[in-house]
């Protein structure tokens, strides 16, 4: 492993730890390193076995059946959705209606953004976690002990739409893509609500999803000289209700299930969906947020797009009263999405560390 080096942070008020010059992971990868800096060396990387999805079948949800006019088909799809959220916390979504050409246009835009010169990207480097456009590296370099081999772009895209003006056409494609994601989320949350025994529009109405806070994250995982020693993202769960993931054909997402890491190898044009922390809170623990990680390659660049979908930013979030009883008391304290988002973004990635802060211990 090479010497420790400071990488680009999106928290400007925090001093560099080891160096006066910050670099991106992309520039590190392209510098000809034969080994990773020690600050990227992950611990406990091989604590669990890694299984192919064929060895532990990841649920597949047919979106067209969730929207079906056939009551039997829709009922079965809702049951399957509930089972996926309860037993896995993730699933593959097929027949979702998102044009493949639009996904490809978005991935082209992601590549174009990360291919901009460091000088061009510098204008998008964030100063604070609430900046609507933030470009940086790792996750939170000020507090994490081990860095992620990853550059990112994070953008607040709803209720107000923000987006970088470079490269050309990226913003227009994103506006259409994210509108369609919200439509998919609306239908998924109807199914989730019904699977919990609630009214179809319960979550959408109770959580003010018309003003939902939606975040788009583009991830770049460049080739790593020692992929067996580092991670693109450390094990973590997501904030919000549901996260939708798409990638550039290079698989790298793994989910923790029954004590094993299972490869999430999505078929072409399928979307990956993760149950996130706020859905675990609203369901009072029935549905578990999914812990996952991103692995690396020595000879391939992986890119992914993640859309985190949550309630209105100032919405108070707690267990649904209908899911609380004497035998199932509240398992989490209530807080606003803004408070949870700040808690999540201000810490390092560590499984469900943010959720653990609001868990009521018995």
CSV table of C-alpha atoms in Angstrom, one decimal, residues 13-152:
chain,number,residue,atom,x,y,z
A,13,UNK,CA,-14.9,24.0,6.6
A,14,UNK,CA,-13.0,20.9,7.6
A,15,UNK,CA,-9.1,21.0,7.4
A,16,UNK,CA,-7.1,18.5,5.4
A,17,UNK,CA,-5.9,15.6,7.5
A,18,UNK,CA,-2.5,14.6,5.9
A,19,UNK,CA,-1.8,16.9,3.0
A,20,UNK,CA,-2.3,20.3,1.6
A,21,UNK,CA,-3.4,19.1,-1.8
A,22,UNK,CA,-6.6,17.2,-2.3
A,23,UNK,CA,-7.0,14.8,-5.3
A,24,UNK,CA,-9.9,12.9,-6.7
A,25,UNK,CA,-10.1,9.1,-6.9
A,26,UNK,CA,-10.2,9.4,-10.7
A,27,UNK,CA,-6.9,11.2,-10.8
A,28,UNK,CA,-5.4,8.8,-8.3
A,29,UNK,CA,-6.5,5.9,-10.5
A,30,UNK,CA,-5.0,7.5,-13.6
A,31,UNK,CA,-1.7,8.4,-11.9
A,32,UNK,CA,-0.2,4.9,-12.4
A,33,UNK,CA,-0.3,3.7,-8.8
A,34,UNK,CA,0.6,0.1,-8.2
A,35,UNK,CA,-0.9,0.0,-4.7
A,36,UNK,CA,-3.6,1.9,-2.9
A,37,UNK,CA,-2.9,4.7,-0.3
A,38,UNK,CA,-3.2,3.3,3.2
A,39,UNK,CA,-6.2,5.6,3.9
A,40,UNK,CA,-8.3,3.4,1.5
A,41,UNK,CA,-7.5,0.0,3.1
A,42,UNK,CA,-10.7,-1.4,4.4
A,43,UNK,CA,-10.9,-3.7,7.4
A,44,UNK,CA,-13.1,-6.8,7.7
A,45,UNK,CA,-13.5,-6.9,4.0
A,46,UNK,CA,-13.8,-10.6,3.9
A,47,UNK,CA,-15.7,-11.3,7.0
A,48,UNK,CA,-18.6,-12.9,5.1
A,49,UNK,CA,-18.9,-15.2,2.1
A,50,UNK,CA,-19.8,-13.8,-1.3
A,51,UNK,CA,-22.6,-15.6,-3.1
A,52,UNK,CA,-23.8,-15.3,-6.7
A,53,UNK,CA,-27.5,-14.4,-7.1
A,54,UNK,CA,-28.1,-17.8,-8.5
A,55,UNK,CA,-27.1,-19.3,-5.1
A,56,UNK,CA,-29.5,-17.0,-3.2
A,57,UNK,CA,-32.2,-15.8,-5.5
A,58,UNK,CA,-32.9,-12.0,-5.3
A,59,UNK,CA,-36.6,-11.2,-5.6
A,60,UNK,CA,-37.9,-9.9,-8.9
A,61,UNK,CA,-40.9,-7.6,-9.0
A,62,UNK,CA,-42.8,-7.2,-12.2
A,63,UNK,CA,-43.9,-3.5,-12.1
A,64,UNK,CA,-46.5,-4.1,-14.8
A,65,UNK,CA,-48.4,-6.5,-12.5
A,66,UNK,CA,-48.4,-3.9,-9.7
A,67,UNK,CA,-50.2,-1.6,-12.1
A,68,UNK,CA,-52.4,-4.3,-13.5
A,69,UNK,CA,-56.2,-4.0,-13.7
A,70,UNK,CA,-56.4,-7.7,-12.9
A,71,UNK,CA,-57.1,-7.9,-9.2
A,72,UNK,CA,-55.5,-11.4,-8.7
A,73,UNK,CA,-52.3,-10.4,-10.5
A,74,UNK,CA,-52.0,-7.2,-8.6
A,75,UNK,CA,-52.7,-8.9,-5.2
A,76,UNK,CA,-50.0,-11.4,-5.9
A,77,UNK,CA,-47.6,-8.7,-7.0
A,78,UNK,CA,-48.3,-6.8,-3.7
A,79,UNK,CA,-47.7,-9.9,-1.7
A,80,UNK,CA,-44.4,-10.5,-3.5
A,81,UNK,CA,-43.4,-6.9,-2.9
A,82,UNK,CA,-44.1,-7.1,0.8
A,83,UNK,CA,-42.2,-10.3,1.1
A,84,UNK,CA,-39.2,-8.8,-0.7
A,85,UNK,CA,-39.2,-5.7,1.6
A,86,UNK,CA,-39.5,-7.9,4.7
A,87,UNK,CA,-37.1,-10.7,3.9
A,88,UNK,CA,-34.5,-9.0,1.7
A,89,UNK,CA,-34.9,-5.2,1.7
A,90,UNK,CA,-34.1,-5.1,-2.0
A,91,UNK,CA,-35.5,-6.4,-5.3
A,92,UNK,CA,-35.0,-6.2,-9.0
A,93,UNK,CA,-37.7,-4.3,-10.9
A,94,UNK,CA,-38.7,-5.3,-14.4
A,95,UNK,CA,-41.2,-4.0,-16.9
A,96,UNK,CA,-41.0,-0.6,-15.3
A,97,UNK,CA,-41.6,1.4,-18.4
A,98,UNK,CA,-38.4,3.5,-18.2
A,99,UNK,CA,-37.1,3.7,-21.8
A,100,UNK,CA,-33.7,2.0,-22.1
A,101,UNK,CA,-32.7,4.9,-24.4
A,102,UNK,CA,-33.3,7.3,-21.5
A,103,UNK,CA,-31.2,5.3,-19.1
A,104,UNK,CA,-28.4,5.1,-21.7
A,105,UNK,CA,-28.6,8.9,-22.2
A,106,UNK,CA,-28.3,9.4,-18.4
A,107,UNK,CA,-25.3,7.1,-18.2
A,108,UNK,CA,-23.7,9.0,-21.1
A,109,UNK,CA,-24.2,12.2,-19.2
A,110,UNK,CA,-22.7,10.7,-16.0
A,111,UNK,CA,-19.6,9.6,-18.0
A,112,UNK,CA,-19.4,13.0,-19.6
A,113,UNK,CA,-19.5,14.8,-16.3
A,114,UNK,CA,-16.8,12.8,-14.7
A,115,UNK,CA,-14.7,13.1,-17.9
A,116,UNK,CA,-14.7,16.9,-17.5
A,117,UNK,CA,-11.4,18.4,-16.4
A,118,UNK,CA,-10.8,18.8,-12.7
A,119,UNK,CA,-10.9,22.6,-13.3
A,120,UNK,CA,-14.4,22.4,-14.9
A,121,UNK,CA,-15.7,20.1,-12.1
A,122,UNK,CA,-14.3,22.4,-9.4
A,123,UNK,CA,-17.2,24.8,-9.7
A,124,UNK,CA,-19.5,22.0,-8.5
A,125,UNK,CA,-17.6,21.1,-5.4
A,126,UNK,CA,-19.9,21.5,-2.5
A,127,UNK,CA,-19.4,23.6,0.6
A,128,UNK,CA,-22.0,22.0,2.9
A,129,UNK,CA,-24.3,19.0,3.0
A,130,UNK,CA,-27.3,21.1,2.1
A,131,UNK,CA,-25.7,22.6,-1.0
A,132,UNK,CA,-28.0,21.5,-3.9
A,133,UNK,CA,-25.1,20.4,-6.1
A,134,UNK,CA,-22.0,18.7,-4.7
A,135,UNK,CA,-19.1,17.0,-6.4
A,136,UNK,CA,-16.5,15.2,-4.3
A,137,UNK,CA,-14.8,12.0,-3.4
A,138,UNK,CA,-15.4,9.1,-0.9
A,139,UNK,CA,-18.3,10.0,1.5
A,140,UNK,CA,-17.3,12.2,4.4
A,141,UNK,CA,-13.6,12.5,4.5
A,142,UNK,CA,-13.6,14.7,7.7
A,143,UNK,CA,-14.9,11.9,10.0
A,144,UNK,CA,-14.3,8.6,8.2
A,145,UNK,CA,-11.2,6.5,9.1
A,146,UNK,CA,-11.1,4.7,5.8
A,147,UNK,CA,-11.9,6.4,2.5
A,148,UNK,CA,-14.1,5.0,-0.3
A,149,UNK,CA,-12.6,4.5,-3.8
A,150,UNK,CA,-15.3,6.7,-5.3
A,151,UNK,CA,-16.0,10.1,-6.8
A,152,UNK,CA,-19.6,11.3,-6.7
